[in-house]
Short mmCIF file of C-alpha atoms and ligand atoms in Angstrom, two decimals:
data_model
loop_
_atom_site.label_atom_id
_atom_site.label_comp_id
_atom_site.label_asym_id
_atom_site.label_seq_id
_atom_site.Cartn_x
_atom_site.Cartn_y
_atom_site.Cartn_z
CA MET A 19 -27.56 -88.76 -85.79
CA PRO A 20 -27.11 -90.88 -82.40
CA VAL A 21 -27.67 -88.85 -79.07
CA ALA A 22 -23.99 -89.17 -78.31
CA ALA A 23 -22.77 -88.05 -81.05
CA LYS A 24 -25.46 -84.87 -81.40
CA LEU A 25 -24.56 -84.18 -77.79
CA GLN A 26 -20.80 -84.37 -78.34
CA THR A 27 -21.27 -82.08 -81.77
CA ALA A 28 -23.08 -79.28 -79.64
CA LYS A 29 -20.32 -79.48 -76.87
CA SER A 30 -17.38 -79.26 -78.83
CA SER A 31 -19.21 -76.07 -80.98
CA ILE A 32 -19.38 -74.14 -77.69
CA ARG A 33 -16.48 -75.44 -76.36
CA PRO A 34 -13.74 -72.69 -76.27
CA ASP A 35 -10.38 -72.90 -77.79
CA PRO A 36 -8.23 -74.07 -74.45
CA LYS A 37 -5.05 -71.99 -75.89
CA ALA A 38 -7.22 -69.03 -76.38
CA VAL A 39 -8.94 -69.22 -72.72
CA ALA A 40 -5.54 -69.71 -70.97
CA ALA A 41 -4.21 -66.59 -73.03
CA ARG A 42 -6.72 -64.54 -72.07
CA ASP A 43 -6.57 -65.90 -68.38
CA LYS A 44 -2.59 -64.87 -68.36
CA ALA A 45 -3.35 -61.26 -70.05
CA ILE A 46 -5.79 -60.47 -67.28
CA ARG A 47 -5.27 -62.27 -64.27
CA THR A 48 -4.24 -59.55 -61.77
CA GLU A 49 -4.34 -59.43 -57.84
CA ARG A 50 -4.79 -56.89 -55.32
CA ASN A 51 -1.99 -55.57 -53.71
CA CYS A 52 -1.70 -56.95 -50.44
CA SER A 53 0.88 -56.95 -47.60
CA VAL A 54 -0.56 -59.82 -46.14
CA ALA A 55 0.03 -61.71 -49.35
CA ARG A 56 3.62 -60.77 -49.58
CA ALA A 57 4.13 -62.18 -46.03
CA LEU A 58 2.19 -65.20 -46.85
CA ASP A 59 4.50 -65.62 -50.48
CA ILE A 60 7.54 -65.96 -48.31
CA VAL A 61 6.28 -68.62 -45.31
CA SER A 62 3.21 -70.01 -47.35
CA ASP A 63 6.35 -72.65 -48.91
CA GLY A 64 6.27 -75.26 -46.11
CA TRP A 65 10.15 -75.81 -46.11
CA ALA A 66 10.85 -71.73 -45.70
CA PHE A 67 8.37 -71.76 -43.02
CA LEU A 68 10.03 -74.82 -41.18
CA ILE A 69 13.73 -73.31 -41.68
CA ILE A 70 12.41 -69.88 -40.15
CA ARG A 71 9.99 -71.41 -37.33
CA GLU A 72 13.51 -73.42 -36.29
CA ALA A 73 15.37 -70.08 -36.08
CA PHE A 74 13.32 -69.08 -33.40
CA PHE A 75 14.16 -71.92 -31.61
CA GLY A 76 17.86 -70.97 -31.93
CA THR A 77 18.84 -72.82 -34.94
CA GLN A 78 21.39 -71.42 -36.76
CA THR A 79 23.87 -74.00 -38.64
CA PHE A 80 23.28 -75.97 -41.73
CA GLU A 81 23.73 -79.36 -39.76
CA ALA A 82 21.33 -77.95 -37.33
CA PHE A 83 18.63 -77.20 -39.64
CA ARG A 84 18.59 -80.26 -41.81
CA SER A 85 18.91 -82.81 -38.17
CA ALA A 86 16.16 -80.93 -36.65
CA LEU A 87 13.80 -81.02 -40.14
CA GLY A 88 15.14 -84.13 -42.10
CA ILE A 89 15.09 -82.19 -45.22
CA PRO A 90 17.29 -82.95 -48.23
CA ARG A 91 20.37 -81.04 -48.41
CA ALA A 92 19.87 -79.74 -51.99
CA THR A 93 16.17 -78.30 -50.95
CA LEU A 94 17.74 -76.65 -47.50
CA THR A 95 20.58 -75.26 -49.85
CA ASP A 96 18.02 -73.56 -51.73
CA ARG A 97 16.12 -72.47 -49.15
CA LEU A 98 18.64 -70.75 -47.26
CA LYS A 99 19.78 -69.06 -50.17
CA LYS A 100 16.14 -67.51 -51.08
CA LEU A 101 15.49 -66.68 -47.29
CA THR A 102 19.01 -64.99 -47.34
CA GLN A 103 18.13 -62.87 -50.92
CA LEU A 104 15.18 -61.86 -49.10
CA ALA A 105 17.18 -60.83 -46.17
CA ILE A 106 15.05 -62.83 -43.97
CA PHE A 107 18.62 -64.24 -43.31
CA ARG A 108 21.94 -63.52 -43.30
CA GLN A 109 25.22 -65.19 -43.10
CA ALA A 110 27.60 -65.16 -40.33
CA ALA A 111 31.18 -66.48 -39.73
CA ALA A 112 30.61 -68.81 -36.80
CA GLY A 113 33.67 -67.56 -34.15
CA SER A 114 37.06 -68.63 -35.77
CA SER A 115 35.69 -71.51 -37.43
CA GLN A 116 35.16 -71.64 -41.39
CA ARG A 117 31.43 -72.78 -40.38
CA LYS A 118 28.53 -70.64 -41.65
CA GLU A 119 25.69 -69.58 -39.45
CA TYR A 120 22.60 -68.59 -40.73
CA ARG A 121 21.15 -65.77 -38.42
CA LEU A 122 17.69 -63.89 -38.34
CA THR A 123 17.87 -60.55 -39.54
CA LYS A 124 15.68 -57.67 -37.91
CA MET A 125 12.87 -58.06 -40.73
CA GLY A 126 13.58 -62.02 -39.85
CA PHE A 127 12.95 -61.68 -36.41
CA ASP A 128 10.11 -59.69 -37.23
CA LEU A 129 8.13 -62.29 -38.32
CA TYR A 130 7.98 -63.40 -34.64
CA PRO A 131 4.86 -61.82 -33.87
CA SER A 132 2.72 -62.91 -36.98
CA PHE A 133 3.96 -66.63 -36.03
CA ILE A 134 2.66 -65.88 -32.21
CA ALA A 135 -0.54 -64.72 -33.57
CA LEU A 136 -1.10 -67.67 -35.78
CA MET A 137 -0.11 -69.89 -32.75
CA GLN A 138 -2.42 -68.06 -30.58
CA PHE A 139 -5.11 -68.98 -33.44
CA GLY A 140 -4.11 -72.61 -33.63
CA ASP A 141 -4.24 -73.34 -29.88
CA ARG A 142 -7.82 -71.82 -29.57
CA TRP A 143 -8.98 -74.12 -32.49
CA LEU A 144 -6.90 -76.64 -34.12
CA SER A 145 -5.34 -78.75 -30.31
CA LYS A 146 -8.36 -80.88 -30.75
CA GLY A 147 -8.87 -80.72 -27.01
CA LYS A 148 -5.20 -81.63 -25.75
CA PRO A 149 -3.17 -79.10 -24.43
CA PRO A 150 -1.05 -76.59 -26.54
CA PRO A 151 2.39 -77.78 -27.64
CA LEU A 152 3.70 -75.09 -26.09
CA THR A 153 3.25 -72.59 -23.37
CA LEU A 154 4.30 -68.77 -23.88
CA VAL A 155 5.95 -67.30 -21.24
CA HIS A 156 6.81 -63.75 -21.13
CA MET A 157 9.95 -62.58 -19.42
CA THR A 158 9.25 -59.06 -18.96
CA CYS A 159 6.03 -59.54 -16.65
CA GLY A 160 7.17 -63.21 -15.46
CA CYS A 161 3.59 -64.47 -17.05
CA ASP A 162 2.64 -67.04 -18.64
CA SER A 163 1.61 -65.32 -22.01
CA HIS A 164 -1.75 -66.00 -24.49
CA PRO A 165 -0.51 -62.63 -26.67
CA VAL A 166 -3.40 -60.75 -28.73
CA VAL A 167 -3.17 -58.43 -31.49
CA THR A 168 -4.03 -54.94 -30.36
CA CYS A 169 -4.16 -51.21 -31.62
CA SER A 170 -1.04 -49.65 -32.02
CA HIS A 171 -3.02 -46.37 -30.64
CA CYS A 172 -4.85 -46.92 -27.99
CA GLY A 173 -3.50 -50.90 -26.98
CA GLU A 174 -7.05 -52.26 -26.71
CA SER A 175 -7.33 -55.73 -28.66
CA VAL A 176 -9.02 -56.12 -32.12
CA GLY A 177 -11.28 -58.32 -34.03
CA ALA A 178 -12.69 -58.89 -37.12
CA HIS A 179 -15.82 -56.88 -36.38
CA ASP A 180 -13.25 -53.53 -34.51
CA ALA A 181 -11.63 -52.36 -37.30
CA LYS A 182 -12.39 -50.80 -40.96
CA TYR A 183 -10.17 -49.95 -44.01
CA ARG A 184 -9.96 -48.05 -46.86
CA ASP A 185 -7.18 -47.78 -50.04
CA GLY A 186 -3.89 -46.82 -48.99
CA PRO A 187 -1.21 -45.47 -51.13
CA GLY A 188 -0.22 -48.71 -52.24
CA ALA A 189 -3.98 -49.89 -53.21
CA GLY A 190 -4.10 -51.00 -56.83
CA ARG A 191 -3.95 -54.09 -58.35
CA CYS A 192 -0.86 -55.98 -59.76
CA PRO A 193 -0.23 -58.97 -62.26
CA ALA A 194 -0.88 -62.08 -60.60
CA LYS A 195 2.85 -63.76 -59.64
CA GLU A 196 3.56 -66.55 -62.16
CA GLY A 197 3.47 -69.63 -60.33
CA ARG A 198 2.43 -68.28 -56.86
CA ASN A 199 -1.24 -70.13 -56.87
CA THR A 200 0.25 -73.23 -58.49
CA ARG A 201 0.58 -75.05 -55.11
CA ARG A 202 -1.36 -77.81 -54.62
CA ALA A 203 -3.49 -77.92 -51.47
CA SER A 204 -2.02 -81.22 -50.51
CA ASP A 205 1.16 -80.11 -49.88
CA GLY A 206 0.16 -78.53 -46.69
CA SER A 207 0.86 -81.38 -45.20
CA ARG A 208 4.69 -80.74 -44.58
CA PHE A 209 3.26 -77.88 -42.49
CA LEU A 210 3.06 -80.61 -40.24
CA LEU A 211 6.49 -82.00 -39.99
CA GLY A 212 8.88 -81.84 -37.09
CA ARG A 213 7.51 -80.62 -33.77
CA PRO A 214 4.17 -80.45 -33.14
CA SER A 215 3.14 -77.00 -33.72
CA SER A 216 0.04 -74.64 -33.55
CA VAL A 217 1.46 -72.27 -36.18
CA SER A 218 2.06 -75.34 -38.34
CA ARG A 219 -1.86 -76.24 -38.23
CA ALA A 220 -2.97 -72.81 -38.80
CA LEU A 221 -0.64 -72.94 -41.75
CA ASP A 222 -2.10 -76.40 -42.99
CA ILE A 223 -5.47 -74.59 -43.37
CA ILE A 224 -4.92 -71.10 -44.71
CA GLY A 225 -0.98 -71.42 -45.92
CA ASP A 226 -2.47 -72.46 -49.36
CA LYS A 227 -2.23 -69.36 -51.45
CA TRP A 228 -5.56 -69.75 -52.71
CA SER A 229 -7.63 -70.55 -49.50
CA PHE A 230 -5.95 -67.68 -48.08
CA MET A 231 -7.14 -65.33 -50.66
CA VAL A 232 -10.65 -66.68 -49.85
CA VAL A 233 -10.84 -66.09 -46.45
CA ARG A 234 -9.41 -62.32 -47.28
CA GLU A 235 -12.25 -61.92 -49.65
CA GLY A 236 -14.26 -63.00 -46.78
CA PHE A 237 -13.03 -60.42 -44.68
CA PHE A 238 -13.30 -57.92 -47.46
CA GLY A 239 -17.42 -58.82 -47.04
CA ASN A 240 -17.44 -60.85 -50.82
CA ARG A 241 -19.76 -63.78 -49.55
CA ARG A 242 -20.84 -64.73 -53.22
CA TYR A 243 -19.41 -67.76 -55.13
CA ASP A 244 -19.50 -65.53 -58.13
CA LYS A 245 -18.39 -62.69 -57.04
CA ILE A 246 -15.27 -64.28 -55.19
CA LEU A 247 -14.87 -65.98 -58.68
CA ASN A 248 -14.79 -62.45 -60.39
CA GLU A 249 -12.80 -61.02 -57.78
CA LEU A 250 -9.77 -63.48 -57.58
CA ALA A 251 -9.93 -64.82 -61.60
CA ILE A 252 -9.76 -68.15 -59.93
CA ALA A 253 -10.51 -71.40 -61.59
CA PRO A 254 -14.05 -72.39 -61.02
CA ASN A 255 -13.00 -75.80 -59.83
CA ILE A 256 -10.08 -74.57 -57.77
CA LEU A 257 -12.52 -72.27 -56.09
CA THR A 258 -15.27 -75.03 -55.44
CA ASP A 259 -12.46 -77.19 -54.03
CA ARG A 260 -10.95 -74.61 -51.53
CA LEU A 261 -14.09 -73.34 -50.45
CA ASN A 262 -15.21 -76.99 -49.38
CA ARG A 263 -11.98 -77.42 -47.83
CA LEU A 264 -12.59 -74.68 -45.71
CA VAL A 265 -15.75 -75.28 -44.69
CA ALA A 266 -14.89 -78.77 -43.80
CA GLY A 267 -12.08 -76.95 -41.84
CA GLY A 268 -14.83 -74.64 -40.08
CA VAL A 269 -13.43 -71.44 -41.46
CA PHE A 270 -16.68 -71.13 -43.46
CA ARG A 271 -20.47 -72.28 -43.39
CA ARG A 272 -22.39 -72.53 -46.39
CA ARG A 273 -25.89 -70.60 -46.55
CA GLN A 274 -28.07 -71.09 -49.55
CA TYR A 275 -29.47 -67.37 -50.36
CA GLN A 276 -31.81 -68.46 -53.49
CA SER A 277 -33.02 -71.62 -54.90
CA SER A 278 -33.90 -72.33 -58.50
CA PRO A 279 -31.34 -71.89 -59.45
CA ASP A 280 -29.76 -72.80 -56.13
CA ARG A 281 -26.92 -70.27 -55.21
CA TYR A 282 -24.94 -70.08 -51.88
CA GLU A 283 -22.86 -67.71 -50.07
CA TYR A 284 -19.97 -68.78 -47.55
CA LEU A 285 -19.99 -66.86 -43.99
CA LEU A 286 -16.89 -67.02 -41.91
CA THR A 287 -17.56 -68.62 -38.65
CA ASP A 288 -16.41 -67.65 -35.26
CA MET A 289 -13.35 -69.54 -36.35
CA GLY A 290 -12.80 -68.05 -39.34
CA LEU A 291 -13.75 -64.55 -38.06
CA ASP A 292 -10.73 -65.33 -35.30
CA LEU A 293 -8.14 -65.76 -38.49
CA TYR A 294 -8.03 -61.79 -38.41
CA GLY A 295 -5.65 -61.25 -35.59
CA PRO A 296 -2.86 -63.51 -37.28
CA PHE A 297 -3.78 -61.76 -41.13
CA ILE A 298 -3.64 -58.00 -39.63
CA ALA A 299 -0.36 -59.31 -37.75
CA MET A 300 1.17 -60.52 -40.79
CA LEU A 301 -0.41 -57.18 -42.91
CA ARG A 302 2.18 -54.89 -40.79
CA TRP A 303 4.79 -57.04 -41.69
CA GLY A 304 4.15 -57.14 -45.16
CA ASP A 305 3.55 -53.34 -44.94
CA ARG A 306 6.92 -52.60 -42.60
CA TRP A 307 9.17 -54.48 -44.87
CA LEU A 308 7.99 -55.24 -48.63
CA SER A 309 5.55 -52.26 -49.55
CA LYS A 310 8.06 -49.63 -49.48
CA GLY A 311 6.68 -47.19 -47.56
CA GLN A 312 3.10 -47.80 -49.46
CA PRO A 313 0.94 -49.60 -47.70
CA PRO A 314 -2.11 -51.26 -49.61
CA LEU A 315 -4.63 -50.66 -47.02
CA ILE A 316 -5.20 -48.34 -43.99
CA LEU A 317 -7.00 -49.85 -40.86
CA THR A 318 -8.86 -47.75 -38.40
CA HIS A 319 -9.66 -48.89 -34.74
CA ILE A 320 -13.43 -48.16 -34.85
CA LYS A 321 -13.54 -48.17 -31.07
CA CYS A 322 -11.02 -45.20 -30.66
CA GLY A 323 -11.24 -43.74 -33.85
CA HIS A 324 -7.79 -43.82 -34.78
CA ASP A 325 -5.92 -45.43 -37.71
CA PHE A 326 -3.42 -48.09 -36.37
CA GLN A 327 -0.80 -50.68 -36.69
CA PRO A 328 -1.84 -53.77 -35.65
CA SER A 329 0.49 -54.94 -32.62
CA VAL A 330 0.95 -58.41 -31.21
CA ALA A 331 0.85 -57.85 -27.58
CA CYS A 332 1.01 -59.86 -24.15
CA ASP A 333 -2.43 -60.19 -22.69
CA ARG A 334 -1.15 -59.84 -19.13
CA CYS A 335 1.39 -56.80 -19.52
CA LYS A 336 0.41 -55.75 -22.55
CA LYS A 337 4.07 -54.99 -23.71
CA PRO A 338 4.23 -55.88 -27.66
CA ILE A 339 5.87 -59.46 -27.66
CA ILE A 340 9.77 -59.82 -29.27
CA ALA A 341 11.19 -63.08 -29.89
CA ALA A 342 13.87 -62.29 -27.34
CA ASP A 343 11.61 -61.79 -24.36
CA MET A 344 10.17 -65.09 -24.47
CA ARG A 345 10.78 -68.50 -23.16
CA TYR A 346 8.61 -71.39 -23.47
CA ARG A 347 7.41 -74.82 -21.81
CA LEU A 348 6.93 -77.46 -23.65
CA ALA A 349 4.51 -80.34 -23.92
CA TYR A 350 6.48 -82.22 -25.69
CA ASP A 351 10.10 -83.91 -25.65
CA PRO A 352 12.25 -81.38 -27.59
CA ASN A 353 15.23 -84.13 -27.94
CA SER A 354 13.21 -86.16 -30.46
CA PHE A 355 13.73 -82.98 -32.39
CA GLY A 356 17.24 -82.41 -32.89
CA ALA A 357 18.97 -78.81 -32.66
CA LEU A 358 19.58 -77.57 -29.54
CA GLY A 359 15.90 -77.40 -28.42
CA PRO A 360 14.06 -74.12 -27.55
CA ARG A 361 14.87 -71.89 -24.77
CA SER A 362 12.90 -73.60 -21.78
CA VAL A 363 12.06 -72.91 -18.83
CA ASP A 364 12.38 -75.42 -16.12
ZN1 LIG B 426 -7.54 -48.21 -31.13
ZN1 LIG B 427 3.63 -59.84 -20.29
#
């Protein structure tokens, strides 16, 4: 028998039936209950994210969203409907006219601190030496602000090495959401449409659901390829792809821990560790709005010894950040992005 044919036979005899594999994967695919994942389920849709961001800039009508984002009508209709069903937006009649407006609900406005935490990360790591697109001005204290993620108990800032965690009442696993992880990493470029934004740049790196989950495993201390593979029940080719992207993006570095066979572990870099703030800011939002009072994870601030809720606070006056208290100085021309333009300070 020619070698090629022999190989072919050997290969096909050990190759599992793809249908059986798919059925098995479907049966066992579960994922950790996770408030960050629940938050990202919403904002990792590129269009949904852009619409929410425009709303923070004061955009409220269908036409204003459309002209600011250049989004197709059918897509905008679909996303506004979904975001209204999710209670991120509510519909309101605009004055006496028939025109409808989409206003952020309390739950929608409460995404603001998470966006700000992502923005600070983007400013620090992804501006490529240029000035950040936006400077935040905190009207409460009148200062230029670089908000930080802090402990609700003592008010000190909290980084990746400052907190420990334990299972909360909502801990456990749930069946992996159908279609949740199917978005291709290349779809991320949609985040970069419209106005320049450090939040977009951050989501371009971690907004893809698998990339996010791989980074999360890093925060749980799971560094080794096989361990991550097992924990996430992810296809090996997808895991390899995401790890390569995250290494190229500067979030992980790869270290060999064994030779013949060569094995590697993936360590969060300083940049990767700095994602902790945005992660726990999103965790707080998911806990508050999507966990039905049953948070999957409880965080303890090591320094003060208390359980805490992450808070995003002004670095100058230490007060929590809310959308209504912020003004912006832009490093770009807002007129090139339609809409009303943000509430700028002159
Ligand atoms: Zn504390
Ligand atoms: Zn302040």
